[in-house]
mmCIF file of C-alpha atoms and ligand atoms in Angstrom:
data_model
loop_
_atom_site.group_PDB
_atom_site.id
_atom_site.type_symbol
_atom_site.label_atom_id
_atom_site.label_comp_id
_atom_site.label_asym_id
_atom_site.label_seq_id
_atom_site.Cartn_x
_atom_site.Cartn_y
_atom_site.Cartn_z
ATOM 1 C CA MET A 1 -0.001 0.007 0.001
ATOM 2 C CA LEU A 2 1.330 3.452 -0.927
ATOM 3 C CA ARG A 3 1.938 5.845 1.976
ATOM 4 C CA ARG A 4 -0.828 8.221 0.807
ATOM 5 C CA GLU A 5 -3.352 5.342 0.466
ATOM 6 C CA PHE A 6 -2.322 4.073 3.903
ATOM 7 C CA LEU A 7 -2.869 7.457 5.534
ATOM 8 C CA SER A 8 -6.292 7.951 3.945
ATOM 9 C CA SER A 9 -7.416 4.435 4.907
ATOM 10 C CA GLY A 10 -8.721 3.619 8.369
ATOM 11 C CA PHE A 11 -5.520 1.610 8.943
ATOM 12 C CA ALA A 12 -3.539 4.731 9.822
ATOM 13 C CA ALA A 13 -5.887 5.595 12.675
ATOM 14 C CA ILE A 14 -5.878 2.006 13.918
ATOM 15 C CA ALA A 15 -2.078 1.841 13.767
ATOM 16 C CA LEU A 16 -1.740 5.124 15.654
ATOM 17 C CA GLN A 17 -4.201 3.942 18.278
ATOM 18 C CA ALA A 18 -2.304 0.677 18.653
ATOM 19 C CA ALA A 19 0.839 2.725 19.255
ATOM 20 C CA GLY A 20 -0.998 4.542 22.046
ATOM 21 C CA ALA A 21 -1.327 7.801 20.112
ATOM 22 C CA ARG A 22 -4.562 9.817 20.032
ATOM 23 C CA THR A 23 -6.347 10.192 16.707
ATOM 24 C CA GLU A 24 -9.555 12.011 17.634
ATOM 25 C CA GLU A 25 -9.667 15.770 17.217
ATOM 26 C CA SER A 26 -8.696 17.355 20.563
ATOM 27 C CA LEU A 27 -10.864 19.844 22.436
ATOM 28 C CA LYS A 28 -8.255 22.518 21.763
ATOM 29 C CA GLN A 29 -8.425 21.815 18.013
ATOM 30 C CA ALA A 30 -12.231 21.722 18.016
ATOM 31 C CA ALA A 31 -12.362 25.147 19.685
ATOM 32 C CA ALA A 32 -9.574 26.778 17.734
ATOM 33 C CA PRO A 33 -11.572 28.170 14.753
ATOM 34 C CA SER A 34 -13.855 30.103 17.115
ATOM 35 C CA GLY A 35 -11.036 31.479 19.236
ATOM 36 C CA LEU A 36 -12.674 30.001 22.352
ATOM 37 C CA LEU A 37 -10.236 28.814 24.989
ATOM 38 C CA VAL A 38 -10.782 25.309 26.424
ATOM 39 C CA GLY A 39 -9.075 23.499 29.244
ATOM 40 C CA SER A 40 -9.110 22.067 32.722
ATOM 41 C CA ALA A 41 -8.136 22.488 36.316
ATOM 42 C CA VAL A 42 -4.730 20.895 37.045
ATOM 43 C CA SER A 43 -2.628 20.140 40.073
ATOM 44 C CA TYR A 44 1.093 20.211 40.494
ATOM 45 C CA ARG A 45 1.208 16.503 41.380
ATOM 46 C CA GLU A 46 -0.729 15.508 38.245
ATOM 47 C CA ILE A 47 1.711 16.987 35.756
ATOM 48 C CA ASP A 48 4.447 14.706 37.094
ATOM 49 C CA GLU A 49 2.804 11.813 35.285
ATOM 50 C CA ALA A 50 3.927 11.836 31.637
ATOM 51 C CA ALA A 51 0.701 10.371 30.178
ATOM 52 C CA PHE A 52 -1.427 12.927 31.992
ATOM 53 C CA ALA A 53 0.850 15.867 31.144
ATOM 54 C CA GLU A 54 0.629 14.799 27.515
ATOM 55 C CA LEU A 55 -3.172 14.673 27.691
ATOM 56 C CA ILE A 56 -3.300 18.189 29.143
ATOM 57 C CA ALA A 57 -0.895 19.527 26.533
ATOM 58 C CA ARG A 58 -2.952 17.947 23.752
ATOM 59 C CA GLN A 59 -6.404 18.989 24.927
ATOM 60 C CA CYS A 60 -5.967 22.364 26.628
ATOM 61 C CA SER A 61 -5.339 25.911 25.441
ATOM 62 C CA ILE A 62 -5.917 27.138 29.020
ATOM 63 C CA VAL A 63 -5.511 25.559 32.486
ATOM 64 C CA VAL A 64 -6.379 26.715 35.971
ATOM 65 C CA SER A 65 -4.611 25.799 39.182
ATOM 66 C CA GLU A 66 -6.968 23.575 41.185
ATOM 67 C CA ASN A 67 -5.300 23.993 44.562
ATOM 68 C CA ASP A 68 -1.685 25.161 44.267
ATOM 69 C CA MET A 69 -2.392 28.937 44.213
ATOM 70 C CA LYS A 70 -4.787 28.953 47.184
ATOM 71 C CA TRP A 71 -3.731 30.618 50.458
ATOM 72 C CA LYS A 72 -3.272 27.249 52.141
ATOM 73 C CA ALA A 73 -0.809 26.156 49.435
ATOM 74 C CA LEU A 74 1.141 29.420 49.161
ATOM 75 C CA ARG A 75 1.271 30.500 52.828
ATOM 76 C CA PRO A 76 2.968 28.025 55.181
ATOM 77 C CA ALA A 77 3.412 30.773 57.770
ATOM 78 C CA PRO A 78 2.275 34.406 58.226
ATOM 79 C CA ASP A 79 5.639 35.719 57.025
ATOM 80 C CA LYS A 80 6.278 33.087 54.315
ATOM 81 C CA PHE A 81 5.260 32.491 50.704
ATOM 82 C CA ASP A 82 6.070 29.186 49.030
ATOM 83 C CA PHE A 83 5.661 29.358 45.260
ATOM 84 C CA THR A 84 7.385 26.036 44.451
ATOM 85 C CA ARG A 85 4.328 24.087 43.257
ATOM 86 C CA ALA A 86 2.546 27.043 41.640
ATOM 87 C CA ASP A 87 5.755 27.981 39.778
ATOM 88 C CA ALA A 88 6.052 24.431 38.459
ATOM 89 C CA LEU A 89 2.503 24.610 37.107
ATOM 90 C CA VAL A 90 3.143 27.939 35.425
ATOM 91 C CA ALA A 91 6.381 26.636 33.944
ATOM 92 C CA PHE A 92 4.531 23.580 32.591
ATOM 93 C CA ALA A 93 1.880 25.783 31.022
ATOM 94 C CA GLU A 94 4.429 28.141 29.507
ATOM 95 C CA LYS A 95 6.476 25.267 28.097
ATOM 96 C CA ASN A 96 3.391 23.919 26.350
ATOM 97 C CA ARG A 97 2.101 27.344 25.323
ATOM 98 C CA ILE A 98 -1.023 26.963 27.433
ATOM 99 C CA LYS A 99 -2.605 30.021 29.076
ATOM 100 C CA ILE A 100 -3.070 29.840 32.844
ATOM 101 C CA ARG A 101 -5.801 31.119 35.193
ATOM 102 C CA GLY A 102 -4.975 31.950 38.781
ATOM 103 C CA HIS A 103 -7.371 30.545 41.420
ATOM 104 C CA ASN A 104 -7.856 32.240 43.856
ATOM 105 C CA LEU A 105 -6.875 35.327 45.834
ATOM 106 C CA CYS A 106 -9.694 35.713 48.305
ATOM 107 C CA TRP A 107 -11.980 32.869 49.503
ATOM 108 C CA HIS A 108 -13.580 31.761 52.744
ATOM 109 C CA GLU A 109 -12.037 28.278 52.351
ATOM 110 C CA ALA A 110 -8.492 26.907 52.059
ATOM 111 C CA LEU A 111 -7.161 29.492 54.473
ATOM 112 C CA PRO A 112 -4.177 28.263 56.532
ATOM 113 C CA ASP A 113 -4.767 27.432 60.189
ATOM 114 C CA TRP A 114 -2.561 30.309 61.287
ATOM 115 C CA PHE A 115 -4.898 32.740 59.527
ATOM 116 C CA HIS A 116 -7.808 31.948 61.863
ATOM 117 C CA LYS A 117 -5.478 32.474 64.867
ATOM 118 C CA ILE A 118 -4.014 35.816 63.902
ATOM 119 C CA ALA A 119 -6.564 37.583 61.661
ATOM 120 C CA LYS A 120 -8.365 40.425 63.475
ATOM 121 C CA PRO A 121 -10.353 43.443 62.300
ATOM 122 C CA ASP A 122 -7.318 45.679 62.702
ATOM 123 C CA ASN A 123 -4.906 43.595 60.589
ATOM 124 C CA ALA A 124 -7.237 41.883 58.080
ATOM 125 C CA ARG A 125 -7.001 44.605 55.412
ATOM 126 C CA GLU A 126 -3.208 44.468 55.573
ATOM 127 C CA LEU A 127 -3.221 40.654 55.383
ATOM 128 C CA LEU A 128 -5.442 40.727 52.315
ATOM 129 C CA THR A 129 -3.595 43.454 50.405
ATOM 130 C CA ASN A 130 -0.159 42.052 51.258
ATOM 131 C CA HIS A 131 -1.178 38.597 50.027
ATOM 132 C CA ILE A 132 -2.702 39.850 46.819
ATOM 133 C CA GLU A 133 0.185 42.265 46.033
ATOM 134 C CA THR A 134 2.831 39.611 46.632
ATOM 135 C CA VAL A 135 1.109 36.800 44.751
ATOM 136 C CA VAL A 136 -0.127 38.819 41.784
ATOM 137 C CA ARG A 137 3.230 40.565 41.390
ATOM 138 C CA HIS A 138 5.070 37.226 41.584
ATOM 139 C CA PHE A 139 3.142 35.944 38.530
ATOM 140 C CA LYS A 140 2.810 39.310 36.777
ATOM 141 C CA GLY A 141 2.546 38.981 32.997
ATOM 142 C CA LYS A 142 2.024 35.175 33.193
ATOM 143 C CA ILE A 143 -1.603 34.911 34.249
ATOM 144 C CA HIS A 144 -4.455 35.113 31.762
ATOM 145 C CA SER A 145 -7.074 35.830 34.445
ATOM 146 C CA TRP A 146 -7.298 35.803 38.215
ATOM 147 C CA ASP A 147 -10.242 34.583 40.268
ATOM 148 C CA VAL A 148 -9.837 37.584 42.570
ATOM 149 C CA VAL A 149 -12.793 36.786 44.784
ATOM 150 C CA ASN A 150 -14.357 33.340 44.980
ATOM 151 C CA GLU A 151 -17.864 32.520 46.250
ATOM 152 C CA ALA A 152 -18.684 35.686 48.128
ATOM 153 C CA VAL A 153 -22.443 35.149 47.902
ATOM 154 C CA ASP A 154 -24.526 32.754 49.992
ATOM 155 C CA VAL A 155 -28.217 33.573 50.104
ATOM 156 C CA GLN A 156 -28.673 31.087 52.958
ATOM 157 C CA ASP A 157 -26.667 33.420 55.209
ATOM 158 C CA MET A 158 -29.798 35.632 55.136
ATOM 159 C CA ARG A 159 -28.202 39.026 54.670
ATOM 160 C CA ALA A 160 -30.161 41.583 52.640
ATOM 161 C CA ASP A 161 -27.243 41.970 50.213
ATOM 162 C CA GLY A 162 -26.859 38.183 49.821
ATOM 163 C CA LEU A 163 -23.213 38.278 50.881
ATOM 164 C CA ARG A 164 -21.700 35.231 52.582
ATOM 165 C CA ARG A 165 -20.740 35.695 56.216
ATOM 166 C CA SER A 166 -17.108 34.827 55.349
ATOM 167 C CA PRO A 167 -14.096 35.602 57.504
ATOM 168 C CA TRP A 168 -13.304 38.470 55.089
ATOM 169 C CA LEU A 169 -16.768 39.969 55.414
ATOM 170 C CA ASN A 170 -16.739 39.572 59.175
ATOM 171 C CA LEU A 171 -13.305 41.155 59.539
ATOM 172 C CA ILE A 172 -13.452 43.980 56.956
ATOM 173 C CA GLY A 173 -17.079 44.367 55.800
ATOM 174 C CA PRO A 174 -18.322 44.400 52.148
ATOM 175 C CA GLU A 175 -15.478 46.808 51.238
ATOM 176 C CA TYR A 176 -13.121 43.790 51.179
ATOM 177 C CA LEU A 177 -14.422 42.969 47.699
ATOM 178 C CA VAL A 178 -13.469 46.366 46.279
ATOM 179 C CA ILE A 179 -10.074 46.287 48.058
ATOM 180 C CA ALA A 180 -9.280 42.875 46.552
ATOM 181 C CA PHE A 181 -10.016 43.942 42.986
ATOM 182 C CA LYS A 182 -8.212 47.254 43.263
ATOM 183 C CA THR A 183 -5.135 45.625 44.754
ATOM 184 C CA ALA A 184 -5.010 42.962 42.077
ATOM 185 C CA ALA A 185 -5.416 45.490 39.236
ATOM 186 C CA LYS A 186 -2.537 47.540 40.534
ATOM 187 C CA ALA A 187 -0.269 44.508 40.839
ATOM 188 C CA ASP A 188 -0.925 43.178 37.343
ATOM 189 C CA PRO A 189 -2.936 45.458 35.056
ATOM 190 C CA GLY A 190 -2.662 42.860 32.261
ATOM 191 C CA ALA A 191 -4.615 40.040 33.909
ATOM 192 C CA THR A 192 -8.412 39.797 33.466
ATOM 193 C CA LEU A 193 -9.938 40.152 36.919
ATOM 194 C CA THR A 194 -12.779 37.736 37.641
ATOM 195 C CA TYR A 195 -15.452 37.123 40.241
ATOM 196 C CA ASN A 196 -16.014 33.358 40.420
ATOM 197 C CA GLU A 197 -19.205 31.729 41.742
ATOM 198 C CA TYR A 198 -21.167 28.448 41.833
ATOM 199 C CA GLY A 199 -24.885 27.728 41.803
ATOM 200 C CA LEU A 200 -25.648 30.012 38.856
ATOM 201 C CA ALA A 201 -26.149 27.646 35.947
ATOM 202 C CA GLN A 202 -29.149 25.442 36.734
ATOM 203 C CA ASP A 203 -32.684 26.302 37.748
ATOM 204 C CA GLY A 204 -34.138 26.036 41.274
ATOM 205 C CA PRO A 205 -35.297 28.573 43.862
ATOM 206 C CA ARG A 206 -31.917 28.786 45.615
ATOM 207 C CA ASN A 207 -29.990 29.293 42.374
ATOM 208 C CA GLU A 208 -32.534 31.849 41.181
ATOM 209 C CA ALA A 209 -32.044 33.858 44.385
ATOM 210 C CA LYS A 210 -28.276 33.482 43.984
ATOM 211 C CA ARG A 211 -28.292 34.797 40.378
ATOM 212 C CA HIS A 212 -30.270 37.776 41.621
ATOM 213 C CA ALA A 213 -27.790 38.447 44.441
ATOM 214 C CA VAL A 214 -24.765 37.998 42.143
ATOM 215 C CA VAL A 215 -26.113 40.513 39.603
ATOM 216 C CA ALA A 216 -26.734 42.950 42.479
ATOM 217 C CA LEU A 217 -23.158 42.382 43.699
ATOM 218 C CA LEU A 218 -21.689 42.906 40.230
ATOM 219 C CA ARG A 219 -23.595 46.183 39.898
ATOM 220 C CA TRP A 220 -22.446 47.250 43.319
ATOM 221 C CA LEU A 221 -18.834 46.450 42.412
ATOM 222 C CA ARG A 222 -19.158 48.586 39.265
ATOM 223 C CA ARG A 223 -20.693 51.488 41.255
ATOM 224 C CA ASN A 224 -17.815 51.235 43.703
ATOM 225 C CA GLU A 225 -15.234 51.280 40.905
ATOM 226 C CA ALA A 226 -13.911 47.797 41.458
ATOM 227 C CA PRO A 227 -11.888 46.904 38.351
ATOM 228 C CA ILE A 228 -13.753 43.690 37.552
ATOM 229 C CA GLN A 229 -13.743 42.418 33.968
ATOM 230 C CA ALA A 230 -15.228 38.941 34.039
ATOM 231 C CA LEU A 231 -17.625 36.581 35.758
ATOM 232 C CA GLY A 232 -16.604 32.971 36.311
ATOM 233 C CA ILE A 233 -19.597 30.625 36.217
ATOM 234 C CA GLN A 234 -18.259 27.537 37.972
ATOM 235 C CA SER A 235 -20.792 25.124 36.450
ATOM 236 C CA HIS A 236 -20.648 22.185 38.887
ATOM 237 C CA LEU A 237 -23.808 20.755 37.363
ATOM 238 C CA ASN A 238 -26.083 18.448 39.269
ATOM 239 C CA GLY A 239 -27.936 15.731 37.329
ATOM 240 C CA ASN A 240 -30.018 17.051 34.464
ATOM 241 C CA ARG A 241 -31.861 19.980 36.053
ATOM 242 C CA PRO A 242 -32.718 22.568 33.368
ATOM 243 C CA PHE A 243 -31.007 25.926 32.698
ATOM 244 C CA THR A 244 -33.948 27.993 31.527
ATOM 245 C CA GLY A 245 -33.001 31.004 33.714
ATOM 246 C CA LEU A 246 -29.423 31.114 32.450
ATOM 247 C CA GLN A 247 -29.936 33.167 29.334
ATOM 248 C CA HIS A 248 -31.707 36.018 31.172
ATOM 249 C CA PHE A 249 -28.924 36.013 33.737
ATOM 250 C CA LEU A 250 -26.240 36.131 30.998
ATOM 251 C CA GLY A 251 -28.049 39.085 29.473
ATOM 252 C CA GLU A 252 -27.825 40.988 32.729
ATOM 253 C CA VAL A 253 -24.118 40.166 33.014
ATOM 254 C CA ARG A 254 -23.566 41.296 29.404
ATOM 255 C CA GLU A 255 -25.242 44.667 30.127
ATOM 256 C CA LEU A 256 -22.515 45.226 32.718
ATOM 257 C CA GLY A 257 -19.923 44.722 29.968
ATOM 258 C CA LEU A 258 -18.383 41.655 31.642
ATOM 259 C CA ARG A 259 -16.807 38.740 29.859
ATOM 260 C CA VAL A 260 -17.845 35.239 30.975
ATOM 261 C CA PHE A 261 -15.722 32.167 31.683
ATOM 262 C CA VAL A 262 -17.122 28.683 32.356
ATOM 263 C CA THR A 263 -14.573 27.946 35.067
ATOM 264 C CA GLU A 264 -15.240 24.594 36.827
ATOM 265 C CA LEU A 265 -17.443 22.457 34.618
ATOM 266 C CA ASP A 266 -18.340 18.926 35.710
ATOM 267 C CA VAL A 267 -21.539 16.877 35.988
ATOM 268 C CA ASN A 268 -22.481 15.132 39.235
ATOM 269 C CA ASP A 269 -24.062 11.809 38.135
ATOM 270 C CA LYS A 270 -25.183 10.782 41.597
ATOM 271 C CA SER A 271 -28.863 10.786 40.651
ATOM 272 C CA PHE A 272 -28.347 8.841 37.407
ATOM 273 C CA PRO A 273 -29.000 5.091 36.977
ATOM 274 C CA PRO A 274 -26.232 2.688 38.152
ATOM 275 C CA ASP A 275 -25.450 1.263 34.684
ATOM 276 C CA VAL A 276 -22.158 2.894 33.710
ATOM 277 C CA ALA A 277 -22.878 3.187 29.948
ATOM 278 C CA GLU A 278 -26.260 4.743 30.653
ATOM 279 C CA ARG A 279 -24.753 7.130 33.164
ATOM 280 C CA ASP A 280 -21.988 8.184 30.800
ATOM 281 C CA ARG A 281 -24.589 8.828 28.111
ATOM 282 C CA MET A 282 -26.663 11.017 30.469
ATOM 283 C CA VAL A 283 -23.591 12.922 31.673
ATOM 284 C CA ALA A 284 -22.738 13.589 28.021
ATOM 285 C CA GLY A 285 -26.255 14.813 27.421
ATOM 286 C CA VAL A 286 -25.860 17.393 30.179
ATOM 287 C CA TYR A 287 -22.509 18.574 28.738
ATOM 288 C CA ARG A 288 -24.157 18.876 25.315
ATOM 289 C CA ASP A 289 -27.259 20.794 26.512
ATOM 290 C CA TYR A 290 -25.306 23.064 28.844
ATOM 291 C CA LEU A 291 -22.637 24.018 26.299
ATOM 292 C CA HIS A 292 -25.261 24.437 23.643
ATOM 293 C CA THR A 293 -27.069 26.947 25.853
ATOM 294 C CA ILE A 294 -24.130 28.894 27.288
ATOM 295 C CA LEU A 295 -22.044 29.051 24.107
ATOM 296 C CA GLU A 296 -24.821 30.898 22.342
ATOM 297 C CA GLU A 297 -23.626 33.846 24.457
ATOM 298 C CA ARG A 298 -20.841 35.561 22.515
ATOM 299 C CA TYR A 299 -19.297 36.952 25.713
ATOM 300 C CA VAL A 300 -18.202 33.483 26.835
ATOM 301 C CA ASP A 301 -14.477 33.322 26.190
ATOM 302 C CA ALA A 302 -13.368 30.069 27.842
ATOM 303 C CA VAL A 303 -14.615 26.682 29.002
ATOM 304 C CA LEU A 304 -12.660 24.831 31.672
ATOM 305 C CA THR A 305 -13.642 21.540 33.247
ATOM 306 C CA TRP A 306 -12.738 20.876 36.923
ATOM 307 C CA GLY A 307 -10.249 18.145 36.035
ATOM 308 C CA LEU A 308 -9.956 16.066 32.885
ATOM 309 C CA SER A 309 -10.071 12.513 34.189
ATOM 310 C CA ASP A 310 -12.734 11.060 36.494
ATOM 311 C CA ARG A 311 -10.012 9.576 38.680
ATOM 312 C CA ASP A 312 -8.848 13.066 39.750
ATOM 313 C CA SER A 313 -12.301 14.591 40.334
ATOM 314 C CA TRP A 314 -12.944 16.373 43.642
ATOM 315 C CA LEU A 315 -16.281 14.478 43.709
ATOM 316 C CA ARG A 316 -14.436 11.176 44.073
ATOM 317 C CA HIS A 317 -12.731 12.423 47.208
ATOM 318 C CA ARG A 318 -15.598 14.406 48.681
ATOM 319 C CA GLU A 319 -18.734 12.361 48.188
ATOM 320 C CA LYS A 320 -19.694 9.214 50.031
ATOM 321 C CA ARG A 321 -21.893 7.086 47.795
ATOM 322 C CA ALA A 322 -23.758 3.951 48.665
ATOM 323 C CA ALA A 323 -22.944 2.475 45.236
ATOM 324 C CA GLY A 324 -20.812 3.368 42.267
ATOM 325 C CA ILE A 325 -18.241 6.063 41.840
ATOM 326 C CA ALA A 326 -18.493 9.500 40.283
ATOM 327 C CA ARG A 327 -17.878 9.779 36.506
ATOM 328 C CA PRO A 328 -18.268 13.553 36.047
ATOM 329 C CA LEU A 329 -15.493 14.420 33.554
ATOM 330 C CA PRO A 330 -14.676 13.961 29.839
ATOM 331 C CA PHE A 331 -11.960 11.262 30.279
ATOM 332 C CA ASP A 332 -12.204 7.973 32.225
ATOM 333 C CA ASP A 333 -9.755 6.572 34.806
ATOM 334 C CA GLN A 334 -7.565 5.200 32.000
ATOM 335 C CA LEU A 335 -7.457 8.658 30.332
ATOM 336 C CA GLN A 336 -9.699 7.477 27.485
ATOM 337 C CA PRO A 337 -12.315 9.839 26.038
ATOM 338 C CA LYS A 338 -15.892 9.316 27.245
ATOM 339 C CA PRO A 339 -19.171 10.299 25.612
ATOM 340 C CA ALA A 340 -18.870 13.607 27.515
ATOM 341 C CA PHE A 341 -15.645 14.325 25.586
ATOM 342 C CA PHE A 342 -17.370 13.800 22.241
ATOM 343 C CA ALA A 343 -20.299 15.979 23.367
ATOM 344 C CA MET A 344 -17.858 18.765 24.254
ATOM 345 C CA GLN A 345 -15.976 18.353 21.026
ATOM 346 C CA ALA A 346 -19.192 18.555 18.962
ATOM 347 C CA GLU A 347 -20.480 21.658 20.793
ATOM 348 C CA LEU A 348 -17.120 23.421 20.603
ATOM 349 C CA LYS A 349 -17.020 22.852 16.849
ATOM 350 C CA LYS A 350 -20.420 24.567 16.426
ATOM 351 C CA VAL A 351 -19.248 27.844 17.945
ATOM 352 C CA SER A 352 -18.829 30.673 15.459
ATOM 353 C CA ARG A 353 -15.841 33.008 15.467
ATOM 354 C CA ARG A 354 -15.486 35.262 18.563
ATOM 355 C CA ASP A 355 -13.965 38.657 17.819
HETATM 356 O O1 LIG B 1 -2.662 17.949 49.830
HETATM 357 C C1 LIG B 1 -3.219 17.246 50.934
HETATM 358 C C2 LIG B 1 -2.536 15.946 51.059
HETATM 359 O O2 LIG B 1 -1.200 16.183 51.441
HETATM 360 C C3 LIG B 1 -3.267 15.107 52.141
HETATM 361 O O3 LIG B 1 -2.695 13.831 52.212
HETATM 362 C C4 LIG B 1 -4.749 14.965 51.810
HETATM 363 C C5 LIG B 1 -5.535 14.246 52.887
HETATM 364 O O4 LIG B 1 -6.918 14.466 52.740
HETATM 365 O O5 LIG B 1 -5.312 16.247 51.697
HETATM 366 C C6 LIG B 1 -4.682 16.992 50.622
HETATM 367 O O6 LIG B 1 -5.281 18.240 50.483
HETATM 368 C C7 LIG B 1 -6.575 18.225 49.954
HETATM 369 C C8 LIG B 1 -6.552 18.925 48.595
HETATM 370 O O7 LIG B 1 -7.864 19.098 48.124
HETATM 371 C C9 LIG B 1 -5.720 18.213 47.569
HETATM 372 O O8 LIG B 1 -6.315 16.982 47.239
HETATM 373 C C10 LIG B 1 -7.482 18.972 50.938
HETATM 374 O O9 LIG B 1 -7.628 18.211 52.084
HETATM 375 C C11 LIG B 1 -8.844 19.211 50.326
HETATM 376 O O10 LIG B 1 -9.575 20.084 51.171
HETATM 377 C C12 LIG B 1 -8.669 19.890 48.964
HETATM 378 O O11 LIG B 1 -9.941 20.038 48.415
HETATM 379 C C13 LIG B 1 -10.050 21.002 47.350
HETATM 380 C C14 LIG B 1 -11.164 22.006 47.715
HETATM 381 O O12 LIG B 1 -11.409 22.854 46.606
HETATM 382 C C15 LIG B 1 -10.744 22.865 48.922
HETATM 383 O O13 LIG B 1 -9.650 23.677 48.631
HETATM 384 C C16 LIG B 1 -10.418 20.220 46.082
HETATM 385 O O14 LIG B 1 -9.283 19.434 45.697
HETATM 386 C C17 LIG B 1 -10.745 21.207 44.983
HETATM 387 O O15 LIG B 1 -11.226 20.536 43.834
HETATM 388 C C18 LIG B 1 -11.842 22.156 45.488
HETATM 389 O O16 LIG B 1 -12.092 23.077 44.445
HETATM 390 C C19 LIG B 1 -13.164 23.998 44.678
HETATM 391 C C20 LIG B 1 -12.744 25.315 44.056
HETATM 392 O O17 LIG B 1 -11.517 25.738 44.585
HETATM 393 C C21 LIG B 1 -13.805 26.386 44.225
HETATM 394 N N1 LIG B 1 -15.101 25.914 43.745
HETATM 395 C C22 LIG B 1 -15.541 24.630 44.212
HETATM 396 C C23 LIG B 1 -14.494 23.580 44.011
HETATM 397 C C24 LIG B 1 -14.951 22.186 44.480
HETATM 398 O O18 LIG B 1 -15.146 22.214 45.879
#
C-alpha cells in the first residue's frame, strides 16, 4: 500500500491507536476556529505523570490551578510564601504554550490554620492586600485571568445583600471585595480580573435567588469602581436539572460589559442510573445541553472543566456514595475519552468566530 493510500485508509488511525497515540480531534483543536479557549483544572502533582501531562498539553489551550495557588498552598506561615508548586505549574503551562488562570486570591475556604488564629479586624485589610500584592506581582505577565474573589455570595446566610458571612466579610465588611479587585489590578494590570461563583447555571429557587444576588453584587462592584472584567460561572452541574433562567442572567451580566468564563465544569451523576454506559450517556447529554445553551452567548471566552479524568475529580474524594463512583468528567480513569468528551468536542465545533 502506498503511503498516501495508507494514511487515507482507516488503517492509519488504527495503527496510531495501537501505538497509544490519540487520533480524535482534541478539544483545543475543536475550539480553535472560534477562538474560544478550552481546558481544565490541574494540580502540580498531576503534571508529574507523563501520560497525563501529555493529555493536558494535547487537549488544553488554558488551564487553571486547582489548589496550588490557594492561600493554604502558598502560605505556610504568616511571614512566608512558598511558590514552588505554583511555579512548576506555570512553567509547565508556559512550556506547552497553554494560558493559565490563577485561582484564587480571596476565599472563605483553604485558608491556613494560622490565619484563623491571627486575623483580626485591625490587621485583616493588611493581610489581604499584602497577600494579593505579593502573589499577583510574583506571577505578573504570566496569568491570563485571576479569580480575585471566589464565592462571596450565599443567600442562605440571610443578609439583605446576599453576601456570605465569610471571615473576610466579618473582619473587613463588604468593602473587602473592592479592596481585593483594586489591589489585584494595581499589581498586574494585564490580567483579566474575575469574580467566580457556583450555583448560577441550573434552575431552582436557591440558584434563582443566587443569580439575583450576584447581579446585584456585580452592579455594586461597578458602582464602587472595582476593576472587575469577568464573571466565572463555575458550572458544577447536578444531574439534568434545566437551565432556563441562564440566558436572562447572562443578558444581565452582558449589560454590565463583563466577559464570561465557564470555570469549573463537571456533571455530578449521583442521581443517574447505576449502569455505567447509561450514566456516561446521560452525563454527556448534560454537557451537550449546557454548552449548547451557554455558548450561544458571545461573551463566553473560555470553557474549563474541573479536572480532565474522573480519577482526579474532587467528587471522588468528597462524596460518600452507597454504590458506584463519580464519573463527572470527559476522560475515564484510564485517560480514554468518554461520551462527555465527544459531546464537548461537537459543541465546541459549532461555535462561530469570537472577535
Ligand atoms: O494535599 C493534601 C494531602 O497532602 C493530604 O494527604 C490529603 C488528605 O486528605 O489532603 C490533601 O489536600 C486536599 C486537597 O484538596 C488536595 O487533594 C485537601 O484536604 C482538600 O480540602 C482539597 O480540596 C479541594 C477543595 O477545593 C478545597 O480547597 C479540592 O481538591 C478542589 O477541587 C476544590 O475546588 C473548589 C474550588 O476551589 C472552588 N469551587 C468549588 C471547587 C470544588 O469544591
